[in-house]
XYZ file of C-alpha atoms in Angstrom:
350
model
C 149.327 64.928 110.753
C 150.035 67.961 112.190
C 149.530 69.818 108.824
C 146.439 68.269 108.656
C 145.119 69.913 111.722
C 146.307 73.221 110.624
C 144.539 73.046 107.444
C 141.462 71.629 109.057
C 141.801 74.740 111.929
C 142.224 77.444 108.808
C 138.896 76.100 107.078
C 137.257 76.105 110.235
C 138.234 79.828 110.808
C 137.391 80.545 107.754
C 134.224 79.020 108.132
C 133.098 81.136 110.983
C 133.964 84.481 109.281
C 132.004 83.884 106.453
C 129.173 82.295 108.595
C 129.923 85.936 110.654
C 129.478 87.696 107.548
C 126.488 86.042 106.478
C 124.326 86.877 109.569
C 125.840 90.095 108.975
C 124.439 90.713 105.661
C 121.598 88.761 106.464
C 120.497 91.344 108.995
C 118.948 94.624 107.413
C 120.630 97.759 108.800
C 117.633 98.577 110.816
C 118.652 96.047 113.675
C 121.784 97.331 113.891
C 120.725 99.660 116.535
C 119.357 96.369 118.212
C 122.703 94.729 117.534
C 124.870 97.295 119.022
C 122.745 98.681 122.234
C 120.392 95.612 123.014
C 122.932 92.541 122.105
C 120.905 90.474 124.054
C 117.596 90.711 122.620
C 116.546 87.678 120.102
C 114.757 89.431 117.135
C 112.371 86.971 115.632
C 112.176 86.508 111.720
C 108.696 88.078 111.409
C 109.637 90.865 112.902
C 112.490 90.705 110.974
C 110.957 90.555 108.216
C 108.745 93.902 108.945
C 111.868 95.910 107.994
C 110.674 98.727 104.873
C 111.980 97.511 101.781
C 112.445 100.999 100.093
C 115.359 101.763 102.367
C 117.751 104.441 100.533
C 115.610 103.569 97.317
C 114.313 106.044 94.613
C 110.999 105.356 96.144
C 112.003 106.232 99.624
C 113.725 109.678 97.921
C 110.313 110.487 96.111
C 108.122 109.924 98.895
C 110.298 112.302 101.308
C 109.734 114.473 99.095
C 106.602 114.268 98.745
C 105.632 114.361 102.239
C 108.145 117.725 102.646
C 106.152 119.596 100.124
C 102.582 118.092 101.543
C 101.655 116.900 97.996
C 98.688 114.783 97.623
C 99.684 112.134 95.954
C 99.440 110.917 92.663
C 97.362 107.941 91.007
C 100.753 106.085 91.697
C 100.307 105.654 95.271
C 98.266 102.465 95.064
C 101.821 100.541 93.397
C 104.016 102.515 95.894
C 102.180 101.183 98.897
C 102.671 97.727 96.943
C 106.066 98.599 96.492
C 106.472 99.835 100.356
C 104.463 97.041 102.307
C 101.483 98.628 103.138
C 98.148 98.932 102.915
C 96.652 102.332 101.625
C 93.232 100.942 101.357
C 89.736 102.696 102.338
C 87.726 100.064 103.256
C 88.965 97.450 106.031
C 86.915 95.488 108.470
C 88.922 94.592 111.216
C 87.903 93.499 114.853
C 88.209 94.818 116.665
C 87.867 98.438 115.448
C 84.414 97.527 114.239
C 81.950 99.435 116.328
C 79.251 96.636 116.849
C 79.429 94.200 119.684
C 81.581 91.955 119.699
C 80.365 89.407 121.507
C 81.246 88.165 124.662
C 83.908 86.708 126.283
C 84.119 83.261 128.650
C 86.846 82.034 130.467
C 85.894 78.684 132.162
C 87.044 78.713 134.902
C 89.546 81.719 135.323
C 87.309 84.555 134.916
C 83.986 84.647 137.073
C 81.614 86.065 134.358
C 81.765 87.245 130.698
C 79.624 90.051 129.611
C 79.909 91.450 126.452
C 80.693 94.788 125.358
C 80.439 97.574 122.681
C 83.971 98.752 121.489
C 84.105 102.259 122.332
C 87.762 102.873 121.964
C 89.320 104.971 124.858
C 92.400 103.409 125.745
C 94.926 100.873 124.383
C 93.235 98.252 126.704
C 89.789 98.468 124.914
C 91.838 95.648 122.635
C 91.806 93.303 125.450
C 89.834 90.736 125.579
C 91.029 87.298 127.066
C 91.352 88.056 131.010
C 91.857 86.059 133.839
C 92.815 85.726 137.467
C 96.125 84.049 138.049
C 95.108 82.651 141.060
C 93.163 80.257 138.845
C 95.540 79.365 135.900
C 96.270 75.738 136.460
C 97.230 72.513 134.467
C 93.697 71.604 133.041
C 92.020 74.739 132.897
C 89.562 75.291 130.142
C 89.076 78.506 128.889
C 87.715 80.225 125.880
C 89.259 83.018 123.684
C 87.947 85.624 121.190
C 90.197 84.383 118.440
C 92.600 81.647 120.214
C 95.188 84.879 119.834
C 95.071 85.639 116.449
C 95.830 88.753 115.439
C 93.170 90.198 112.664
C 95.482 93.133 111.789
C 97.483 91.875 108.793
C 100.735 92.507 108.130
C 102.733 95.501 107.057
C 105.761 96.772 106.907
C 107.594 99.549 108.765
C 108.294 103.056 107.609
C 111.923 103.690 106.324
C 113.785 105.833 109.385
C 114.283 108.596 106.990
C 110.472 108.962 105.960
C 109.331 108.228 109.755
C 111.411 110.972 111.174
C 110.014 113.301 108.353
C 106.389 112.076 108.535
C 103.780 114.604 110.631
C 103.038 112.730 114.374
C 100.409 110.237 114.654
C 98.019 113.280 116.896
C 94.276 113.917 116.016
C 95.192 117.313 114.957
C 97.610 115.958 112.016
C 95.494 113.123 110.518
C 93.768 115.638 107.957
C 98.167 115.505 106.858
C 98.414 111.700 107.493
C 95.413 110.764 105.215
C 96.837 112.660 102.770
C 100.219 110.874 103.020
C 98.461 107.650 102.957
C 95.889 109.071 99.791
C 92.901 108.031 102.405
C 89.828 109.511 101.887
C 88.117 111.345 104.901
C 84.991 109.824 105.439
C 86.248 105.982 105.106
C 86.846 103.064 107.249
C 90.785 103.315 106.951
C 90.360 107.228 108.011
C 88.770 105.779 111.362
C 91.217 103.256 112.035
C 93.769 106.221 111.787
C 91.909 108.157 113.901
C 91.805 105.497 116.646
C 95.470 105.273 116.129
C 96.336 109.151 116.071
C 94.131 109.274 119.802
C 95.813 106.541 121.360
C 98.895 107.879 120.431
C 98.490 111.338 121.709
C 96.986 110.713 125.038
C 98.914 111.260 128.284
C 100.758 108.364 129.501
C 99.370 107.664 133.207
C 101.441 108.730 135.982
C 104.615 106.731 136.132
C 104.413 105.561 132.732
C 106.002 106.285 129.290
C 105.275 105.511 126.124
C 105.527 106.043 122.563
C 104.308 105.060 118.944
C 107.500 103.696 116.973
C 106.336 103.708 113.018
C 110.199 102.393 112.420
C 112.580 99.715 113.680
C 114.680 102.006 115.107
C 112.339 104.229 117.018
C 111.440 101.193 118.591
C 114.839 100.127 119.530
C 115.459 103.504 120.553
C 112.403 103.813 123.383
C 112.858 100.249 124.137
C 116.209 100.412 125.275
C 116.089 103.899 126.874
C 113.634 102.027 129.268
C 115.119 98.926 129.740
C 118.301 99.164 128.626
C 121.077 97.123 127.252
C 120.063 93.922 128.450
C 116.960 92.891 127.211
C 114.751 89.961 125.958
C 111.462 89.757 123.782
C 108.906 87.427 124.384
C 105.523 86.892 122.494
C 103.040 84.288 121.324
C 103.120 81.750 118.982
C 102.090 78.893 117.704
C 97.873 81.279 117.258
C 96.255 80.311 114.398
C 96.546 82.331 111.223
C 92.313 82.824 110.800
C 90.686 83.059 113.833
C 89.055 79.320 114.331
C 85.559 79.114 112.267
C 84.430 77.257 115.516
C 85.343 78.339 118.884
C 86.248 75.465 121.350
C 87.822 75.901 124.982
C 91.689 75.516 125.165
C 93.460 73.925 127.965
C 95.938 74.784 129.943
C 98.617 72.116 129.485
C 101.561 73.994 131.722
C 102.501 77.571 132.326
C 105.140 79.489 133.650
C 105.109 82.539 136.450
C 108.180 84.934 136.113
C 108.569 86.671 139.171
C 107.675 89.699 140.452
C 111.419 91.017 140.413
C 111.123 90.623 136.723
C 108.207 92.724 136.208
C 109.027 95.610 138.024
C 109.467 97.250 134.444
C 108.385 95.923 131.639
C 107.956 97.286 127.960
C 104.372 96.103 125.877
C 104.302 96.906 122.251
C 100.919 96.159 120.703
C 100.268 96.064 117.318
C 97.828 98.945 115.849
C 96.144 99.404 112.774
C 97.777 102.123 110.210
C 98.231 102.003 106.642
C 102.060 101.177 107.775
C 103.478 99.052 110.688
C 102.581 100.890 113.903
C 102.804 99.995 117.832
C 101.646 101.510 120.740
C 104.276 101.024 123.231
C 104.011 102.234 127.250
C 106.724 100.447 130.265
C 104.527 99.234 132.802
C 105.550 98.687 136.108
C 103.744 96.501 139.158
C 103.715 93.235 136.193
C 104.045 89.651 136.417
C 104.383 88.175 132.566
C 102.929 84.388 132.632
C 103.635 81.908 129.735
C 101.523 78.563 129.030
C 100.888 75.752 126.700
C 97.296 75.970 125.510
C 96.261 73.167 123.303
C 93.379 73.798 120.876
C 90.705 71.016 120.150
C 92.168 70.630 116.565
C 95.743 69.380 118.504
C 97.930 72.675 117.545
C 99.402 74.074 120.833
C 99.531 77.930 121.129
C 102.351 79.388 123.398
C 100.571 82.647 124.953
C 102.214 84.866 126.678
C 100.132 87.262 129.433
C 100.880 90.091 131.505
C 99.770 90.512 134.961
C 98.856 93.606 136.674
C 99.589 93.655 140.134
C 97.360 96.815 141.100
C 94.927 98.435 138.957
C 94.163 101.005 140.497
C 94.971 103.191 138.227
C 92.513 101.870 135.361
C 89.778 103.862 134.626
C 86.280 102.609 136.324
C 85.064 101.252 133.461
C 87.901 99.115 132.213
C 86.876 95.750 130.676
C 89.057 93.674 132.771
C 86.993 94.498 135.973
C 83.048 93.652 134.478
C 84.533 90.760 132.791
C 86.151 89.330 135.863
C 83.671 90.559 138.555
C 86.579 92.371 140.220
C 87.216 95.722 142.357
C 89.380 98.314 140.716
C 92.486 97.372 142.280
C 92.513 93.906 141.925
C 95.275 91.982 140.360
C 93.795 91.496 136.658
C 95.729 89.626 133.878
C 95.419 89.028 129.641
C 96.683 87.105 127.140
C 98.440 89.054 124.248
C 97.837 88.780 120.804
C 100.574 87.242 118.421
C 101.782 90.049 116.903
C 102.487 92.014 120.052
C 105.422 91.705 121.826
C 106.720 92.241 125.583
C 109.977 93.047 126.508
C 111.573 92.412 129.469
C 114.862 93.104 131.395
C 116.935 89.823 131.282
C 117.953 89.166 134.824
C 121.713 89.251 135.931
């Protein structure tokens, strides 16, 4: 009996290193920064999965090299961008970077008021659009949003460390250099969207503040745990639909949880921005409250949101969204759902 159990104890061992291995392997060397300086944080498989796939490939050699000399590229880029995960494309329609109104927004009953608005983009919070008062979120709210969280940016993959660190930075000054990378004409729809990009990327973080525009894995790892350090945890919707819903009908709020204020004394938001690669806009906010609910959609699928509350706004600029669409005083608490592909990290309490 007894050399059963021993033989049943070395399988088992053995079973855990190669199930150790596995995840291991399984995990692309981009996360090992992750791994090693933010052990706590729970990296999803889509974002997993947002990794570059040319790492240490011929086609990550050529197109270092090829950004180093400042060559326009070839007729080949179209299959390289295939090859890399991105989209190199000229003409995109994506809300909303599209310059019309968009419509308008109503939140029954946690926002008093909806107007629309045209999309001038200033700042990264000219892509919010579902706010609301937490005061008001409660178990059988109905409320309407502009796309039940989807996300109408598709999906790309990250730049290679290598080529991010040689690429120009995303600034107004270098896009002439970045649509050249990209083989984007000047006067197209993609050159805009970079151009939004590039100027929300270069302007001055507000006082307080930090932030920066991670086009790799790592970069993001790296500002993500110089703010928050080793202990960390990522939260972000699911469960939003993958078109945005041909017929908009209110959700409602089936339960919800506060964090506390503790937790949101600093708090990292990444949100997702259109580029020809994978791009976020990342800032630490402090003054937060992050809010998670259950909001069931008339066709019976059940989005998780997750929303970040700011304490004090006054900060914003005058004519921030959140304060017409909420009839509210700059100053007032203001919150907003985030979209499925950003993501909010936050310090995991001790």
């Amino acid at each position: 009996m007894a050399g059963y159990w021993t033989s049943f104890l070395v399988y088992y061992l053995g079973v855990l290193v190669l199930t150790e291995a596995a995840i291991k392997a399984s995990n692309p060397p981009a996360f090992r920064h992750w791994e090693e300086n933010s052990p706590t944080v729970n990296i999803p498989n889509h974002f997993r999965g947002s990794v570059s796939p040319l790492r240490r490939s011929v086609e990550e050699k050529r197109f270092i090299s090829t950004v180093t000399r400042g060559a326009i590229f070839p007729p080949s880029t179209a299959s390289f961008c295939r090859a890399a995960g991105f989209i190199c494309v000229e003409d995109v329609n994506i809300t909303p970077y599209n310059s019309e109104p968009v419509g308008t927004l109503n939140v029954v009953p946690l926002a008093r008021g909806s107007p629309g608005r045209t999309m001038g983009i200033k700042t990264i919070n000219d892509f919010q659009f579902d706010f609301f008062l937490e005061e008001n979120l409660a178990k059988g709210a109905s409320m309407n949003l502009a796309e039940n969280l989807h996300d109408p940016i598709p999906k790309r993959s990250f730049l290679p460390k290598a080529v991010a660190d040689t690429l120009t930075p995303v600034t107004t000054s270098n896009l002439p250099k970045l649509r050249q990378t990209f083989n984007i004409g000047e006067n197209t729809k993609m050159a805009t969207i970079m151009g939004t990009a590039a100027y929300l990327c270069e302007n001055p973080p507000l006082p307080g503040e930090e932030r920066a525009c991670p086009a790799s894995v790592e970069s993001m790892a790296k500002f993500v745990s110089s703010q928050l350090g080793r202990n960390a945890t990522m939260l972000k919707t699911r469960g939003a639909p993958g078109n945005a819903p041909a017929q908009k009908k209110p959700l409602i709020v089936k339960d919800f949880t506060k964090h506390s204020v503790e937790e949101g004394k600093k708090i990292v938001v990444c949100h997702n921005l259109m580029f020809p690669s994978q791009l976020y806009y990342c800032h630490h906010v402090t003054g937060t409250k992050v809010v998670e609910a259950s909001l069931a959609a008339a066709d019976g699928y059940i989005i998780r949101g997750v929303a970040v509350c700011h304490l004090n706004t006054t900060m914003w600029g005058s004519e921030h969204p959140a304060f017409a669409a909420l009839k509210i005083p700059r100053g007032a608490e203001a919150c907003h759902w985030t979209s499925q592909n950003d993501l909010i990290w936050v310090p995991v309490q001790q």
